[in-house]
Short mmCIF file of C-alpha atoms in Angstrom, two decimals:
data_model
loop_
_atom_site.label_atom_id
_atom_site.label_comp_id
_atom_site.label_asym_id
_atom_site.label_seq_id
_atom_site.Cartn_x
_atom_site.Cartn_y
_atom_site.Cartn_z
CA MET A 661 -68.21 172.95 -6.83
CA LEU A 662 -64.75 171.44 -7.43
CA ARG A 663 -64.94 172.35 -11.13
CA ILE A 664 -65.91 175.94 -10.27
CA CYS A 665 -63.06 176.15 -7.78
CA LEU A 666 -60.55 174.89 -10.36
CA ILE A 667 -61.73 177.43 -12.93
CA ILE A 668 -61.22 180.34 -10.58
CA CYS A 669 -57.85 179.07 -9.34
CA LEU A 670 -56.55 178.73 -12.88
CA ALA A 671 -58.00 182.08 -13.93
CA LEU A 672 -56.68 184.05 -10.99
CA GLY A 673 -53.47 182.15 -10.31
CA ILE A 674 -54.14 181.89 -6.57
CA GLN A 675 -51.10 181.03 -4.49
CA SER A 676 -49.09 182.50 -1.62
CA SER A 677 -48.34 186.23 -1.79
CA GLU A 678 -44.89 186.57 -3.30
CA ALA A 679 -43.16 189.75 -4.45
CA ARG A 680 -43.89 189.66 -8.18
CA GLU A 681 -45.96 191.66 -10.63
CA CYS A 682 -48.15 188.75 -11.62
CA ILE A 683 -48.17 184.98 -11.58
CA LYS A 684 -47.14 183.24 -14.80
CA ASN A 685 -48.00 179.68 -13.86
CA GLY A 686 -51.01 178.06 -12.28
CA SER A 687 -50.97 176.80 -8.72
CA ALA A 688 -52.29 173.91 -6.69
CA LEU A 689 -55.92 173.91 -5.66
CA PRO A 690 -56.36 175.06 -2.05
CA LYS A 691 -57.82 172.24 0.05
CA SER A 692 -59.73 174.53 2.39
CA TYR A 693 -61.74 176.64 -0.07
CA ASN A 694 -65.08 175.82 1.58
CA LYS A 695 -63.70 176.73 5.01
CA ILE A 696 -62.46 180.07 3.68
CA ILE A 697 -65.99 181.10 2.66
CA GLN A 698 -67.39 180.28 6.10
CA HIS A 699 -64.45 181.89 7.90
CA CYS A 700 -64.80 185.12 5.92
CA GLU A 701 -68.54 185.21 6.50
CA ASP A 702 -67.92 184.83 10.24
CA LEU A 703 -65.32 187.61 10.21
CA TYR A 704 -67.61 189.90 8.23
CA ASN A 705 -70.45 189.34 10.68
CA LYS A 706 -68.15 190.46 13.50
CA LEU A 707 -67.20 193.75 11.81
CA PRO A 708 -68.62 196.78 13.69
CA LEU A 709 -71.12 197.63 10.97
CA ASP A 710 -74.73 198.77 11.05
CA LYS A 711 -76.61 195.46 10.93
CA SER A 712 -79.46 196.85 8.83
CA THR A 713 -77.29 198.22 6.02
CA GLY A 714 -73.98 196.41 6.24
CA GLU A 715 -72.23 199.80 6.27
CA ILE A 716 -70.93 202.00 9.05
CA ALA A 717 -73.46 204.28 10.72
CA ASN A 718 -72.03 207.52 9.30
CA PRO A 719 -70.20 207.18 5.96
CA ALA A 720 -68.52 210.55 6.55
CA ASP A 721 -66.62 208.96 9.44
CA ARG A 722 -65.32 205.98 7.48
CA VAL A 723 -61.59 206.53 7.80
CA PRO A 724 -61.66 207.31 11.58
CA HIS A 725 -63.98 204.35 12.09
CA TYR A 726 -61.74 201.93 10.19
CA ARG A 727 -58.66 203.17 12.04
CA HIS A 728 -60.37 202.85 15.41
CA TYR A 729 -61.18 199.22 14.71
CA ARG A 730 -58.02 198.65 12.69
CA PRO A 731 -57.08 195.16 14.00
CA THR A 732 -60.58 193.82 13.29
CA TYR A 733 -60.66 195.13 9.74
CA ILE A 734 -57.07 194.18 9.01
CA ARG A 735 -57.78 190.59 9.98
CA TYR A 736 -60.72 190.47 7.57
CA ASP A 737 -58.52 191.99 4.86
CA LYS A 738 -55.63 189.59 5.52
CA ASP A 739 -57.68 186.40 5.78
CA CYS A 740 -60.16 187.00 2.97
CA PHE A 741 -58.37 188.81 0.14
CA PHE A 742 -55.48 188.48 -2.28
CA ARG A 743 -53.66 191.38 -3.97
CA TRP A 744 -53.07 192.59 -7.51
CA LYS A 745 -49.71 190.80 -7.75
CA ASP A 746 -51.44 187.50 -6.90
CA LEU A 747 -53.41 187.54 -10.15
CA HIS A 748 -52.44 185.41 -13.11
CA CYS A 749 -50.71 187.47 -15.81
CA TYR A 750 -53.45 186.86 -18.37
CA THR A 751 -56.08 188.00 -15.87
CA GLN A 752 -54.14 191.22 -15.34
CA ASP A 753 -53.90 191.60 -19.11
CA PHE A 754 -57.66 191.23 -19.48
CA ILE A 755 -58.62 193.85 -16.91
CA GLY A 756 -55.56 196.14 -16.78
CA GLU A 757 -56.43 198.46 -19.66
CA ASN A 758 -60.15 198.43 -18.95
CA VAL A 759 -60.81 198.57 -15.19
CA GLY A 760 -59.72 201.29 -12.81
CA ALA A 761 -60.26 203.13 -9.56
CA ILE A 762 -62.03 206.48 -9.18
CA PHE A 763 -60.46 209.23 -7.06
CA GLU A 764 -61.74 212.52 -5.78
CA PRO A 765 -59.44 215.50 -6.45
CA GLY A 766 -56.30 215.36 -4.33
CA SER A 767 -57.15 212.04 -2.66
CA SER A 768 -54.71 209.14 -2.37
CA ARG A 769 -57.56 206.69 -1.76
CA PRO A 770 -60.01 205.55 -4.43
CA PHE A 771 -63.66 205.50 -3.39
CA CYS A 772 -65.28 203.51 -6.22
CA THR A 773 -64.43 201.34 -9.21
CA GLY A 774 -65.30 201.77 -12.87
CA PHE A 775 -64.71 199.96 -16.15
CA ARG A 776 -64.53 201.04 -19.75
CA ILE A 777 -67.37 199.95 -21.97
CA ARG A 778 -65.71 201.96 -24.73
CA SER A 779 -62.33 203.68 -24.78
CA ASP A 780 -63.82 207.01 -23.73
CA ILE A 781 -66.83 205.85 -21.65
CA ILE A 782 -66.87 204.22 -18.23
CA VAL A 783 -69.57 202.41 -16.29
CA THR A 784 -69.75 202.58 -12.51
CA ALA A 785 -72.34 202.22 -9.76
CA GLY A 786 -74.92 205.00 -9.70
CA HIS A 787 -74.40 205.66 -6.00
CA CYS A 788 -70.80 206.70 -6.81
CA ASN A 789 -72.23 209.84 -8.45
CA GLU A 790 -71.80 211.95 -5.33
CA GLY A 791 -68.05 211.52 -5.31
CA ILE A 792 -67.61 212.14 -9.03
CA SER A 793 -67.36 215.90 -8.86
CA ASN A 794 -65.47 218.26 -11.14
CA GLY A 795 -61.90 217.09 -11.20
CA ALA A 796 -62.56 213.43 -10.34
CA VAL A 797 -60.16 211.10 -12.13
CA MET A 798 -59.84 207.46 -13.05
CA ARG A 799 -56.61 205.50 -12.88
CA LEU A 800 -56.42 202.23 -14.80
CA TYR A 801 -54.85 199.18 -13.17
CA ALA A 802 -52.33 198.91 -16.02
CA HIS A 803 -51.40 202.62 -15.76
CA PRO A 804 -51.69 203.43 -12.04
CA LEU A 805 -49.84 206.78 -12.25
CA ASP A 806 -51.80 208.17 -15.21
CA GLU A 807 -54.88 210.30 -14.47
CA ILE A 808 -57.84 210.30 -16.83
CA ARG A 809 -60.27 213.09 -16.09
CA ILE A 810 -63.89 212.01 -15.73
CA GLY A 811 -66.13 214.31 -17.71
CA SER A 812 -69.87 214.66 -18.15
CA LYS A 813 -72.45 212.08 -17.21
CA ILE A 814 -74.13 210.26 -20.08
CA GLU A 815 -77.87 209.75 -19.84
CA VAL A 816 -79.08 206.40 -21.07
CA PRO A 817 -82.58 206.45 -22.61
CA ASP A 818 -85.28 203.90 -21.81
CA ARG A 819 -83.72 202.69 -18.60
CA GLY A 820 -86.83 200.78 -17.58
CA PRO A 821 -88.00 200.43 -13.95
CA ARG A 822 -86.78 203.29 -11.74
CA LEU A 823 -85.90 200.99 -8.85
CA PRO A 824 -82.76 201.78 -6.83
CA ASP A 825 -80.79 198.60 -7.54
CA LEU A 826 -81.78 198.18 -11.16
CA ASP A 827 -81.13 201.88 -11.75
CA ASP A 828 -77.89 201.93 -9.73
CA PHE A 829 -75.49 202.44 -12.61
CA ALA A 830 -74.01 205.46 -14.34
CA LEU A 831 -72.02 206.21 -17.47
CA TYR A 832 -69.44 208.99 -17.80
CA LYS A 833 -67.28 210.36 -20.57
CA LEU A 834 -63.51 210.14 -20.17
CA ASP A 835 -61.51 213.17 -21.24
CA LYS A 836 -59.00 212.09 -23.91
CA PRO A 837 -57.68 208.80 -22.53
CA ASP A 838 -54.16 208.05 -23.78
CA THR A 839 -54.76 204.33 -24.18
CA ALA A 840 -57.51 202.49 -25.98
CA SER A 841 -59.73 199.93 -24.33
CA THR A 842 -59.08 196.34 -25.35
CA TRP A 843 -62.70 195.37 -24.78
CA ASN A 844 -65.47 195.42 -27.38
CA PHE A 845 -69.12 194.38 -27.65
CA GLN A 846 -68.18 190.68 -27.55
CA THR A 847 -66.62 191.22 -24.10
CA PHE A 848 -70.02 191.87 -22.54
CA SER A 849 -72.75 189.30 -22.06
CA ARG A 850 -76.21 189.18 -20.53
CA ASP A 851 -76.28 185.40 -20.78
CA VAL A 852 -75.91 184.49 -17.11
CA LYS A 853 -76.16 180.96 -15.75
CA SER A 854 -76.48 179.69 -12.21
CA GLY A 855 -73.17 178.48 -10.87
CA GLN A 856 -71.12 180.51 -13.33
CA ALA A 857 -67.61 181.04 -11.93
CA ILE A 858 -66.92 184.75 -11.40
CA PHE A 859 -64.38 187.14 -9.91
CA ILE A 860 -64.26 190.79 -8.87
CA VAL A 861 -61.01 192.76 -8.67
CA ALA A 862 -61.26 196.22 -7.08
CA PRO A 863 -59.75 198.56 -4.45
CA SER A 864 -60.71 198.07 -0.81
CA LEU A 865 -60.84 200.87 1.72
CA ILE A 866 -59.78 198.56 4.56
CA SER A 867 -56.46 197.49 3.12
CA VAL A 868 -53.42 198.33 5.23
CA GLU A 869 -52.42 200.94 2.66
CA ALA A 870 -55.83 202.62 2.72
CA LEU A 871 -55.72 202.85 6.50
CA ASP A 872 -52.27 204.44 6.46
CA SER A 873 -52.58 208.15 7.25
CA ASN A 874 -49.49 208.72 5.09
CA ALA A 875 -50.78 206.73 2.13
CA ARG A 876 -49.26 207.90 -1.16
CA VAL A 877 -51.29 207.99 -4.33
CA GLU A 878 -48.31 206.42 -6.13
CA ASN A 879 -48.93 203.25 -4.15
CA TRP A 880 -52.70 202.98 -4.56
CA LEU A 881 -52.44 199.76 -6.59
CA GLU A 882 -51.49 198.09 -3.30
CA GLN A 883 -55.13 198.58 -2.27
CA ILE A 884 -56.46 196.27 -5.00
CA ARG A 885 -58.10 193.13 -3.65
CA PHE A 886 -59.95 190.03 -4.82
CA SER A 887 -61.57 187.24 -2.88
CA ARG A 888 -59.33 184.60 -1.32
CA ALA A 889 -62.02 181.92 -1.74
CA PRO A 890 -61.64 180.29 -5.17
CA SER A 891 -65.20 178.97 -5.44
CA ASN A 892 -67.06 182.20 -6.17
CA GLN A 893 -70.04 181.83 -8.42
CA ILE A 894 -73.27 183.47 -9.51
CA PHE A 895 -76.57 182.71 -7.82
CA LEU A 896 -79.85 183.68 -9.41
CA PRO A 897 -82.84 185.35 -7.69
CA ASN A 898 -84.86 182.13 -7.42
CA GLU A 899 -81.99 180.55 -5.48
CA MET A 900 -82.13 183.05 -2.62
CA HIS A 901 -83.53 181.84 0.71
CA GLU A 902 -86.25 184.46 0.19
CA PRO A 903 -86.81 184.87 -3.56
CA VAL A 904 -86.78 188.37 -5.02
CA GLU A 905 -90.29 189.77 -5.27
CA ALA A 906 -92.16 188.85 -8.42
CA ARG A 907 -93.17 192.48 -9.06
CA LEU A 908 -89.59 193.16 -10.16
CA PRO A 909 -87.79 192.11 -13.35
CA SER A 910 -85.82 189.91 -11.00
CA GLU A 911 -83.75 188.28 -13.73
CA GLU A 912 -81.69 191.50 -13.73
CA CYS A 913 -80.43 190.83 -10.18
CA LEU A 914 -77.21 188.89 -9.57
CA PHE A 915 -75.97 187.45 -6.28
CA HIS A 916 -72.54 186.20 -5.26
CA GLN A 917 -70.41 185.47 -2.19
CA ASP A 918 -67.20 187.12 -3.34
CA SER A 919 -65.66 188.86 -0.35
CA THR A 920 -66.05 192.58 -1.07
CA PHE A 921 -65.92 195.88 0.76
CA THR A 922 -66.38 199.63 0.36
CA GLY A 923 -64.47 200.89 -2.66
CA MET A 924 -65.49 197.96 -4.86
CA SER A 925 -68.85 199.42 -5.94
CA GLY A 926 -69.00 199.71 -9.72
CA ALA A 927 -66.51 196.91 -10.39
CA PRO A 928 -67.26 194.54 -13.26
CA ILE A 929 -68.48 191.07 -12.36
CA ILE A 930 -66.39 188.91 -14.67
CA ALA A 931 -67.40 185.38 -15.64
CA SER A 932 -64.68 182.83 -16.31
CA THR A 933 -65.08 179.78 -18.54
CA ARG A 934 -62.40 177.11 -18.44
CA ALA A 935 -60.30 176.59 -21.57
CA LYS A 936 -60.98 173.40 -23.51
CA GLU A 937 -57.31 172.45 -23.63
CA LEU A 938 -55.34 171.73 -20.47
CA GLY A 939 -53.35 174.79 -19.40
CA GLY A 940 -55.16 177.07 -21.84
CA VAL A 941 -56.35 180.59 -21.07
CA PRO A 942 -59.95 180.82 -19.79
CA THR A 943 -62.55 182.87 -21.62
CA PHE A 944 -63.64 186.01 -19.78
CA ARG A 945 -66.92 187.90 -20.15
CA VAL A 946 -68.22 190.91 -18.24
CA ILE A 947 -71.72 189.97 -17.10
CA GLY A 948 -72.57 192.50 -14.40
CA ILE A 949 -71.87 195.44 -12.10
CA HIS A 950 -71.13 194.89 -8.42
CA LEU A 951 -73.27 197.21 -6.28
CA ARG A 952 -73.27 196.39 -2.57
CA ASN A 953 -73.16 193.79 0.15
CA GLY A 954 -76.32 191.89 0.97
CA GLY A 955 -77.10 193.69 4.21
CA PHE A 956 -78.77 192.03 7.16
CA SER A 957 -82.39 193.21 7.02
CA GLU A 958 -85.03 190.62 6.18
CA ASP A 959 -87.80 193.17 5.78
CA ASP A 960 -86.57 195.95 3.53
CA ARG A 961 -87.20 195.25 -0.15
CA ALA A 962 -87.14 198.92 -1.20
CA THR A 963 -83.78 198.62 -2.95
CA GLY A 964 -85.13 196.30 -5.63
CA CYS A 965 -83.00 193.17 -5.41
CA GLY A 966 -83.50 193.04 -1.63
CA TYR A 967 -81.25 192.03 1.25
CA HIS A 968 -79.96 188.49 1.18
CA HIS A 969 -77.00 188.31 3.56
CA PRO A 970 -74.53 186.62 3.17
CA PHE A 971 -74.99 187.12 -0.57
CA ASN A 972 -73.75 190.34 -2.19
CA VAL A 973 -75.73 192.16 -4.86
CA GLY A 974 -75.03 193.10 -8.44
CA ILE A 975 -77.00 193.60 -11.62
CA LYS A 976 -76.58 192.41 -15.17
CA ILE A 977 -75.04 194.76 -17.69
CA PRO A 978 -78.23 196.70 -18.57
CA ALA A 979 -79.55 196.05 -22.06
CA SER A 980 -80.19 199.79 -22.38
CA VAL A 981 -76.47 200.46 -21.88
CA LEU A 982 -75.38 197.97 -24.52
CA ASP A 983 -77.98 199.31 -26.93
CA ALA A 984 -76.86 202.89 -26.34
CA ILE A 985 -73.13 202.19 -26.72
CA TYR A 986 -73.31 199.50 -29.39
CA PRO A 987 -76.51 200.23 -31.38
CA VAL A 988 -77.77 197.66 -33.84
CA GLN A 989 -77.01 198.70 -37.43
CA ALA A 990 -79.23 198.23 -40.46
CA ASN A 991 -77.46 194.94 -41.23
CA GLY A 992 -78.28 193.63 -37.78
CA GLN A 993 -74.69 193.91 -36.55
CA ARG A 994 -73.54 196.02 -33.60
#
């Protein structure tokens, strides 16, 4: 656990929030990382959410609901998350050109997250489809004022089991992005190990800025959050207190305890491997798509990967997506 904690601290540059664009040097290992996880779980359990879904009762009333319970949500946000400026510079460099927030037309608040699997194609959670209407745009973390129009949905052939979680992803064309993605096929991996250190960086709809009725779209980057606990890691289906049902291709399900919230659906789950040399830059790989929190129900397995509170749910990067975007050539190369 200490090794995992050190990896994440070095990768993310966790330290006190200071007015800067990113953190250039590493920081000391927090001594209370295990207490942070328990504290954030306790705070999450006290949020006024529907206990069967982990969401509010009526999603259409999200903003009024969050504002009504503002102190409760703000405490969760303050105690359990860091901001964009708290990331290490090389972490920002890795995700800045490739990960972004999705906005409905005219909105100053993002509602989902997406990432580029190719310069002109993004991946997001399938349940974000409803908000991606004509005119929806993506703004990359590195270019927060630039709008990239989201175009047509791309159908992926041979998607396998039509189960909600395992099918909860979507691909869209981007309309003439001005900047190229810095990721390629080698960035993505389906080789996932138990205990792998991971992080998720995405906008949260309970940040102070998101709750501000006068929120300006120019300031949306202030809504970016990542977990304050530096010991986040991947857990596999057979490690859940109630294993995922055998009828499913359960190896596609991923579980983690990264603090997350609405707005982070569709974010890449990024694995971090410590550099061999002291002070070196970690190796990053995108291994999955964050979908949802773990919910509270012990009975409902209809979503595929199930409910395993306090673990949150993601899926591996689908093999069908990699095959569609990076097809194997005659020489065996992608």
